[in-house]
Short mmCIF file of C-alpha atoms and ligand atoms in Angstrom, two decimals:
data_model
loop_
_atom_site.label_atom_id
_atom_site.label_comp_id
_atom_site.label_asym_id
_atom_site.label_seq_id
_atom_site.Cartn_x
_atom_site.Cartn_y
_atom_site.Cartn_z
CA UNK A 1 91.58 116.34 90.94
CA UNK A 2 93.18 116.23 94.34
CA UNK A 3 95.27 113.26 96.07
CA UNK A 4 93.52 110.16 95.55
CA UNK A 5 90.17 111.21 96.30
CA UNK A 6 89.50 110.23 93.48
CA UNK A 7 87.93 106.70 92.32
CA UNK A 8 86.60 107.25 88.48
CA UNK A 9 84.76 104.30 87.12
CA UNK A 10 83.95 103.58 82.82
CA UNK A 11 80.64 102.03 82.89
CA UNK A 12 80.27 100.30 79.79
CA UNK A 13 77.19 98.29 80.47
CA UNK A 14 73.16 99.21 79.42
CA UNK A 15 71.93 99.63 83.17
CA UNK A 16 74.55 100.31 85.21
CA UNK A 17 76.75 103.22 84.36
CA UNK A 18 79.23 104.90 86.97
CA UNK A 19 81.95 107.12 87.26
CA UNK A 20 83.40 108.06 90.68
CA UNK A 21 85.25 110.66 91.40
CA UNK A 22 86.00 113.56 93.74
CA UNK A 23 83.13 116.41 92.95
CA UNK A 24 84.34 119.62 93.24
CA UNK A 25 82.20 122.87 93.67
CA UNK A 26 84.89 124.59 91.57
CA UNK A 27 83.31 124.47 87.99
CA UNK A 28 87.09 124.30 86.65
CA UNK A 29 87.20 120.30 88.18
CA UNK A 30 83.83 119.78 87.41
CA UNK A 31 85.11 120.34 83.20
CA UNK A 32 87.60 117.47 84.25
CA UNK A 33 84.37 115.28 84.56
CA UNK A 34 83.60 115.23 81.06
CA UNK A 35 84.18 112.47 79.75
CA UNK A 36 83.19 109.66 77.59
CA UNK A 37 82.47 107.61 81.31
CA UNK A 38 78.98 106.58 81.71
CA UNK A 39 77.89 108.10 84.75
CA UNK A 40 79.33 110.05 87.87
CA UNK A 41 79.76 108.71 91.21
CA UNK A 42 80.94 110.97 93.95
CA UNK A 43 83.56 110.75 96.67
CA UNK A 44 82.20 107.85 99.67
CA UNK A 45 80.85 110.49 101.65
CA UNK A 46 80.45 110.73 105.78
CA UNK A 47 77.89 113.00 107.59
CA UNK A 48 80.55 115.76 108.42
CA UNK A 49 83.75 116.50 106.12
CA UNK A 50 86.56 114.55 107.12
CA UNK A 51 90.47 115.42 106.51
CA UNK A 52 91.33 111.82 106.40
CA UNK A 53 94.99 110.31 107.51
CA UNK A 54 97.98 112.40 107.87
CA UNK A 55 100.17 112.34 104.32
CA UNK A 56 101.83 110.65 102.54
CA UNK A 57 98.73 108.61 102.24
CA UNK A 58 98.43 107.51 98.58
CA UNK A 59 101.63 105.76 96.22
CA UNK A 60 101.48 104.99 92.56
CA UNK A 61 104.17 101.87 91.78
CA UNK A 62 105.20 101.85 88.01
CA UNK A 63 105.23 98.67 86.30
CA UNK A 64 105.80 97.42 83.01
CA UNK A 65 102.22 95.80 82.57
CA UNK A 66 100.72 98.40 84.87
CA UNK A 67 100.43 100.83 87.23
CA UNK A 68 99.77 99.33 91.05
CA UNK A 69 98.51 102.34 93.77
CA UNK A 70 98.17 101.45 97.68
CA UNK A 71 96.02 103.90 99.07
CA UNK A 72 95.79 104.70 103.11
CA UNK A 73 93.18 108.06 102.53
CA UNK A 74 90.94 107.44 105.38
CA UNK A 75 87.74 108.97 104.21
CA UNK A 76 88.79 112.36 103.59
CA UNK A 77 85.42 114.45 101.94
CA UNK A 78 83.29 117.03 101.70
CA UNK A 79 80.68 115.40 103.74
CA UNK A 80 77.36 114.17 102.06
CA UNK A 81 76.22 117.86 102.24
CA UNK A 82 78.23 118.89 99.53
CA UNK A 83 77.56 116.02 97.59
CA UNK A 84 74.10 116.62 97.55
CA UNK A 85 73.84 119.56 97.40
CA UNK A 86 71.13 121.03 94.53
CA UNK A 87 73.57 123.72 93.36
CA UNK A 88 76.04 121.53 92.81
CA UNK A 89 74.18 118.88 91.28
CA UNK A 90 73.03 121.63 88.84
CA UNK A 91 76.59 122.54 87.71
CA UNK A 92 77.34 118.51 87.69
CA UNK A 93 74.31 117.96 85.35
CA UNK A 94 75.11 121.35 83.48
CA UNK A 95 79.16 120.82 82.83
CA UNK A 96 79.96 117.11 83.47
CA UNK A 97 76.83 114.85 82.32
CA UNK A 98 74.93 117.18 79.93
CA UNK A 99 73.99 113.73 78.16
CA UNK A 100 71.76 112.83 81.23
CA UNK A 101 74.89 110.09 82.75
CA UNK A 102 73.68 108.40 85.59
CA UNK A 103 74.85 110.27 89.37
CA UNK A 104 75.83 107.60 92.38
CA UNK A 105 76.12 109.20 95.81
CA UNK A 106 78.81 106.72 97.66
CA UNK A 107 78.62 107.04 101.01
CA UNK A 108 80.69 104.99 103.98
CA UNK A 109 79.69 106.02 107.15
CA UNK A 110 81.36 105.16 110.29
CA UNK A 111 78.79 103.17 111.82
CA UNK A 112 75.01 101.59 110.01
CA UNK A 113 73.15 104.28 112.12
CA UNK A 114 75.62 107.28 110.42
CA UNK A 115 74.93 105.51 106.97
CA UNK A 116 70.83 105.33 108.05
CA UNK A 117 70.94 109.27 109.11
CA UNK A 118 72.82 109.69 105.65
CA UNK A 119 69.69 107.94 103.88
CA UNK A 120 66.83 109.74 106.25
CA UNK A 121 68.20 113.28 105.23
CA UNK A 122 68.04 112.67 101.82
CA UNK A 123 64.50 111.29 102.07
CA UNK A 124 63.67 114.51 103.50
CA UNK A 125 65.33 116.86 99.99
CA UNK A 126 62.83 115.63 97.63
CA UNK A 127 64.95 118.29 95.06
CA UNK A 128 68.22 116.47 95.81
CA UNK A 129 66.64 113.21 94.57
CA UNK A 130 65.55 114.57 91.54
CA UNK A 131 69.67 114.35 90.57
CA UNK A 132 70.26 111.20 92.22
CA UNK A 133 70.04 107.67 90.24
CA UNK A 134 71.82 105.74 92.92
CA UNK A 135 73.30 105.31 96.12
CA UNK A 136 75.92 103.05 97.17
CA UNK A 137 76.89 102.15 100.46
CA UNK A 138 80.90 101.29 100.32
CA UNK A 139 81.33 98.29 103.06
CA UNK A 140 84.89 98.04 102.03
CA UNK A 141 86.96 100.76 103.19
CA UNK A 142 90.50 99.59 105.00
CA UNK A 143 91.81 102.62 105.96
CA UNK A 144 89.49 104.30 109.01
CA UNK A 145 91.85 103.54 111.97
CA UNK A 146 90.29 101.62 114.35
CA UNK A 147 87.34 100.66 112.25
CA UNK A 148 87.25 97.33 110.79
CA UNK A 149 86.10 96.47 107.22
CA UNK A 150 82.47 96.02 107.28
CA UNK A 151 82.22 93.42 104.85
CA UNK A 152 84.69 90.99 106.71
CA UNK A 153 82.75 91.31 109.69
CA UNK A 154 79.57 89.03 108.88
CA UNK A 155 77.38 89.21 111.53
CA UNK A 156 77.59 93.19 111.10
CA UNK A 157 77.79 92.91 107.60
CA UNK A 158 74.24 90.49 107.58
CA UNK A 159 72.60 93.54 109.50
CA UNK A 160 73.94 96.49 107.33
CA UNK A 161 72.45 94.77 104.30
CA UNK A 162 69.10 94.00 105.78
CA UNK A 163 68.81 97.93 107.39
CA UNK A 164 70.02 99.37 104.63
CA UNK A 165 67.83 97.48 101.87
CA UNK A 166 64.59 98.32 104.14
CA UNK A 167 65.24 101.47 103.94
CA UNK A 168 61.89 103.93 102.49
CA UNK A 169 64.47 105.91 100.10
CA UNK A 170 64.99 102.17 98.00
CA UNK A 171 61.05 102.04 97.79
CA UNK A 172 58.30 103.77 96.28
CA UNK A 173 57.55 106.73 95.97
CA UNK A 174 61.78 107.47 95.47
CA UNK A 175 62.94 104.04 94.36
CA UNK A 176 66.66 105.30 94.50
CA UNK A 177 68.45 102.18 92.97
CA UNK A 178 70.52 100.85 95.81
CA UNK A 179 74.64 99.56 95.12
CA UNK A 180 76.85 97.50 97.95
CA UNK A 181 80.50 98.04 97.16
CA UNK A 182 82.17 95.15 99.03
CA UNK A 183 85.81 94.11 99.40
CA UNK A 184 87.88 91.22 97.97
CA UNK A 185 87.22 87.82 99.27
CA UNK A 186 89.38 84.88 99.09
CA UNK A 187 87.71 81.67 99.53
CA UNK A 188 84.68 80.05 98.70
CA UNK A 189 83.10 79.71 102.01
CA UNK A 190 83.24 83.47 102.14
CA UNK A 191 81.29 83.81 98.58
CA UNK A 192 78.46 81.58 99.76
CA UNK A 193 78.39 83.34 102.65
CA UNK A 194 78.30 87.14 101.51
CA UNK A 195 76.01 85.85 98.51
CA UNK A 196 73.41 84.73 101.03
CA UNK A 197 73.19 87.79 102.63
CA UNK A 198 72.57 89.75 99.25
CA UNK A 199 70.47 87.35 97.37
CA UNK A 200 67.46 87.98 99.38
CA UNK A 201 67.49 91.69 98.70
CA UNK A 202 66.79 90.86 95.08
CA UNK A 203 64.87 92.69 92.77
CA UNK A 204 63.48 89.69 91.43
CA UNK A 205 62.22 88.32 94.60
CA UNK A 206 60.78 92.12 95.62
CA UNK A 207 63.97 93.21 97.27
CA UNK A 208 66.08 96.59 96.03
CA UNK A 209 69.62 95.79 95.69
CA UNK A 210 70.19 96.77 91.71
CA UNK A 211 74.24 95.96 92.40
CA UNK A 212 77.27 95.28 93.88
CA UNK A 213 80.77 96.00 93.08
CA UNK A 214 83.29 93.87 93.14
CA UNK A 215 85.92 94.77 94.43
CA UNK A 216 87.37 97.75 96.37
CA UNK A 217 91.24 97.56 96.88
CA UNK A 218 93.15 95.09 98.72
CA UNK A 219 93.70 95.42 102.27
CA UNK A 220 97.23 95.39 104.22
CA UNK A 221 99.50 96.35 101.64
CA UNK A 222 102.47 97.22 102.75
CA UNK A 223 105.16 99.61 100.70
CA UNK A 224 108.41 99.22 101.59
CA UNK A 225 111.47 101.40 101.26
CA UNK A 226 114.96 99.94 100.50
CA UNK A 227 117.31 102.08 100.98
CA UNK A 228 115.57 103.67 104.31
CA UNK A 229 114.51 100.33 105.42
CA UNK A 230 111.13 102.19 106.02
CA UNK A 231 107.44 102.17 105.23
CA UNK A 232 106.29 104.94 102.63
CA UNK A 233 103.16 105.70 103.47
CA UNK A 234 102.35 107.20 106.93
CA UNK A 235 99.03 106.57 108.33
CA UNK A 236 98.24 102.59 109.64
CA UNK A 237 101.91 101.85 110.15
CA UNK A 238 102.26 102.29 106.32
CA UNK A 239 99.37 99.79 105.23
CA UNK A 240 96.86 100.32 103.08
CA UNK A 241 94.25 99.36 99.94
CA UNK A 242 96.25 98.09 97.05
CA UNK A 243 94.82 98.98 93.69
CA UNK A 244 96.12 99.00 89.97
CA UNK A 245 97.12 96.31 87.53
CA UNK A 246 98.42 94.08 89.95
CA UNK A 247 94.55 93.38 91.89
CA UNK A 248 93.39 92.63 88.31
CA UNK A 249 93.17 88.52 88.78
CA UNK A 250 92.19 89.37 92.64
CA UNK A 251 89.03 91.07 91.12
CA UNK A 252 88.24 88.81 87.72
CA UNK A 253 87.82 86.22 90.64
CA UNK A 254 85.60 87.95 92.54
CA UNK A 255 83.29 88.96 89.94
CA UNK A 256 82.86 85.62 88.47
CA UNK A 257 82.25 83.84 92.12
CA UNK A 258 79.40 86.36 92.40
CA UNK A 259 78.34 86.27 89.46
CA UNK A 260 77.89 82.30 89.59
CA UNK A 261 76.18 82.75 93.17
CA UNK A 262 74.40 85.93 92.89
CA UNK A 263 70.70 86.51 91.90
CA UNK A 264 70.67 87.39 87.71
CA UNK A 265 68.60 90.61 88.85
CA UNK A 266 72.04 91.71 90.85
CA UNK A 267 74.09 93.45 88.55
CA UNK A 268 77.82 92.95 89.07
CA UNK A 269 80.05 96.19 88.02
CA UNK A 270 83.83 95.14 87.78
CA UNK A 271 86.73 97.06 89.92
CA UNK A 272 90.44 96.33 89.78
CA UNK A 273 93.27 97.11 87.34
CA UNK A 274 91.26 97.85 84.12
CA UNK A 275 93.11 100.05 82.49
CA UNK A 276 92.97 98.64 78.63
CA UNK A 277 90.05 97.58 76.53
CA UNK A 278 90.97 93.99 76.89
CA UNK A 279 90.87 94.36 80.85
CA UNK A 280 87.27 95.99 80.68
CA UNK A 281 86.88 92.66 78.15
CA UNK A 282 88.11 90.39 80.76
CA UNK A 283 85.88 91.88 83.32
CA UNK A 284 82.53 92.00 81.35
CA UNK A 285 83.46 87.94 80.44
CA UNK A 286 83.10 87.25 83.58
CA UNK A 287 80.19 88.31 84.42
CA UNK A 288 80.53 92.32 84.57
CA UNK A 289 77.25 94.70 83.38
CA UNK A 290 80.19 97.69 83.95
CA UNK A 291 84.07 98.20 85.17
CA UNK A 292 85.08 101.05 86.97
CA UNK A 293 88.79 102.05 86.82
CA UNK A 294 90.59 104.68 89.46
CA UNK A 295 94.62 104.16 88.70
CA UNK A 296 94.38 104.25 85.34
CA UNK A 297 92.80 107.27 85.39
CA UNK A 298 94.94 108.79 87.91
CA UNK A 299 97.56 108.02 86.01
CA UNK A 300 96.57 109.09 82.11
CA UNK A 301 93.43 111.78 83.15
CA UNK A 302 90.18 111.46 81.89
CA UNK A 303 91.09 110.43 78.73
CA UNK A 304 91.57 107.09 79.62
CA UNK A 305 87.92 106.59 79.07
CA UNK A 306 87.70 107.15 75.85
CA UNK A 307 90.63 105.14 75.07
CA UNK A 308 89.25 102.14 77.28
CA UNK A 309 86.15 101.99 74.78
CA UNK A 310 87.73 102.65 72.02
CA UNK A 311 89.64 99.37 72.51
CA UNK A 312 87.17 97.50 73.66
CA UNK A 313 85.27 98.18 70.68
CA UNK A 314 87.81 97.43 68.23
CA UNK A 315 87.94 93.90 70.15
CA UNK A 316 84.72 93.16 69.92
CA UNK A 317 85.14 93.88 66.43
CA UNK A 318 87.95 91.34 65.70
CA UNK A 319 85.63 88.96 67.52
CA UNK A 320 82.55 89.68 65.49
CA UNK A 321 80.51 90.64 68.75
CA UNK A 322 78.33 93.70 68.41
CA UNK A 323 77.42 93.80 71.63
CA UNK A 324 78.46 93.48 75.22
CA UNK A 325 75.81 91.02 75.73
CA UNK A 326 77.13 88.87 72.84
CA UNK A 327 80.42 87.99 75.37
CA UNK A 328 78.72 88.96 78.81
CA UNK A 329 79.22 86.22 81.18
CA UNK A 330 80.29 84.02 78.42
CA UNK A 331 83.85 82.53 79.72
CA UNK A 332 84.68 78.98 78.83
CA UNK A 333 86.00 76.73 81.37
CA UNK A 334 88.95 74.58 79.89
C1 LIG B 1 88.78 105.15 100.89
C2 LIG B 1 89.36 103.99 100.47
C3 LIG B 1 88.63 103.13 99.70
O1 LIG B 1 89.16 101.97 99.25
C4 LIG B 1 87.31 103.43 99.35
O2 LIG B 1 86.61 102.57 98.61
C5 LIG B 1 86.74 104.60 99.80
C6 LIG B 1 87.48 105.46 100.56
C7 LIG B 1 89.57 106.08 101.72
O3 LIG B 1 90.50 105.63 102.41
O4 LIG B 1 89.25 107.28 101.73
#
């Protein structure tokens, strides 16, 4: 698995079920994908392949309750014609989810008419769809220079979700289910706000959002060398997307303030330092159908995933739960 373009998610809940990573048309990766994740979610995808920011781009900080990783990749990929290609999806289905997981094409275009062009095309490869379960459209990228995060930007933000939810490939015949992955927020004005946007795309009141995830890494982190008195990563002046043990309170918050504002038909999948069973625990407490994790599994491989459930399951054993639904959503307020 190359760099960091790689974002692997554990998707431990009964509808929802994810695993991102970078997809490979070299069947020697694509053994790398199996796993004991629930699904497999490819690289956020543009229209045409993209290098991304000059190195070093991505830095994993050791830490003794976790690993922390800033991020500045800008996008690098295939572009969305690798990852849908039918070939490839074969070999996916073939090597890396032979038990039927779930695929989620991510894509982040650079504008809401590259994302729309991304959606018409695959309307058109009725073969493609066959192997896709999901999309979802990543608002929450910080590292494109010169292109603001979507989902701080409102007003654009109000007219992405409203385009993109219309759109025929969320509708019959293809009902493609339909995932917003947004960024952190901060303050409850900006809940309320971002939660009024989505709630009207509802299943429940005829809309097609299935989910959202909350959240992509935290924006403007800087690294800082010592002893050279310099940045350490190169692109953005050296900022970038901070994710890893130390966004883990950043993104409990977040999915509980959704999850007390969002329509129950949303689902809500968890993002940010899970790397034990009692951080996956945590997440699904709060209101999580699913967690994803990406530094953990940089750091241990795709083992980490069978780990994660394994002690999540012994913790719900302790506790006498049976099933994530026993705990879902469940957290007392002192
Ligand atoms: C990139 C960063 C992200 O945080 C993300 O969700 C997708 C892509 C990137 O810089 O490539």
């Amino acid at each position: 698995l190359r760099d960091n373009d790689v974002q692997i998610w554990l998707m431990l809940g009964v509808k929802s079920k994810a695993m991102q990573t970078n997809l490979d048309p070299d069947d020697r990766e694509l053994q790398h994908l199996d796993s004991r994740s629930g699904a497999v979610c490819s690289k956020s995808a543009t229209l045409q392949p993209r290098d991304g920011n000059e190195h070093p781009r991505y830095i994993e900080l050791e830490g003794e309750a976790g690993s922390c990783s800033v991020n500045s990749e800008g996008l690098p990929n295939a572009g969305i014609g690798l990852y849908t290609d039918v070939s490839v999806l074969r070999r996916l289905k073939d090597i890396a989810v032979p038990s039927g997981k779930p695929y989620i094409l991510s894509i982040s275009g650079l504008s809401l008419n590259e994302n729309l062009s991304m959606l018409d095309g695959l309307v058109k490869h009725p073969e493609t769809l066959h192997y896709l379960n999901a999309v979802e459209v990543n608002v929450a990228c910080p590292n494109v220079p010169g292109k603001p995060l979507v989902g701080y930007d409102f007003p654009q933000l109000a007219d992405v979700v409203e385009k993109i939810a219309c759109h025929a490939i969320f509708s019959p015949p293809h009902n493609v289910a339909l995932g917003f992955k947004l960024p952190p927020y901060f303050d409850v004005p900006f809940f309320d706000a971002v939660a009024a946007m989505l709630n009207p795309q509802a299943k429940s009141r005829g809309g097609a959002l299935g989910y959202v995830v909350c959240c992509n890494t935290v924006g403007s982190a800087l690294v800082v060398d010592v002893d050279s008195e310099s940045t350490v990563l190169h692109p953005k002046g050296g900022f970038g997307g901070m994710g890893g043990h130390h966004v883990r309170l950043i993104a409990l918050g977040n999915v509980r303030q959704f999850r007390e504002r969002l329509d129950p038909s949303i689902d809500i999948v968890g993002c940010g330092g899970v790397s034990t069973g009692e951080d996956a625990f945590a997440h699904i407490l709060c209101g999580a159908s699913a967690v994803q994790v990406a530094t953990q599994h940089r750091v241990e491989g795709a083992g980490c995933f069978a780990r994660i459930a394994a002690e999540l399951q012994a913790l719900m054993q302790r506790k006498g739960y049976r099933r994530l639904d026993d705990f879902r959503g469940k957290l007392r307020v002192r």
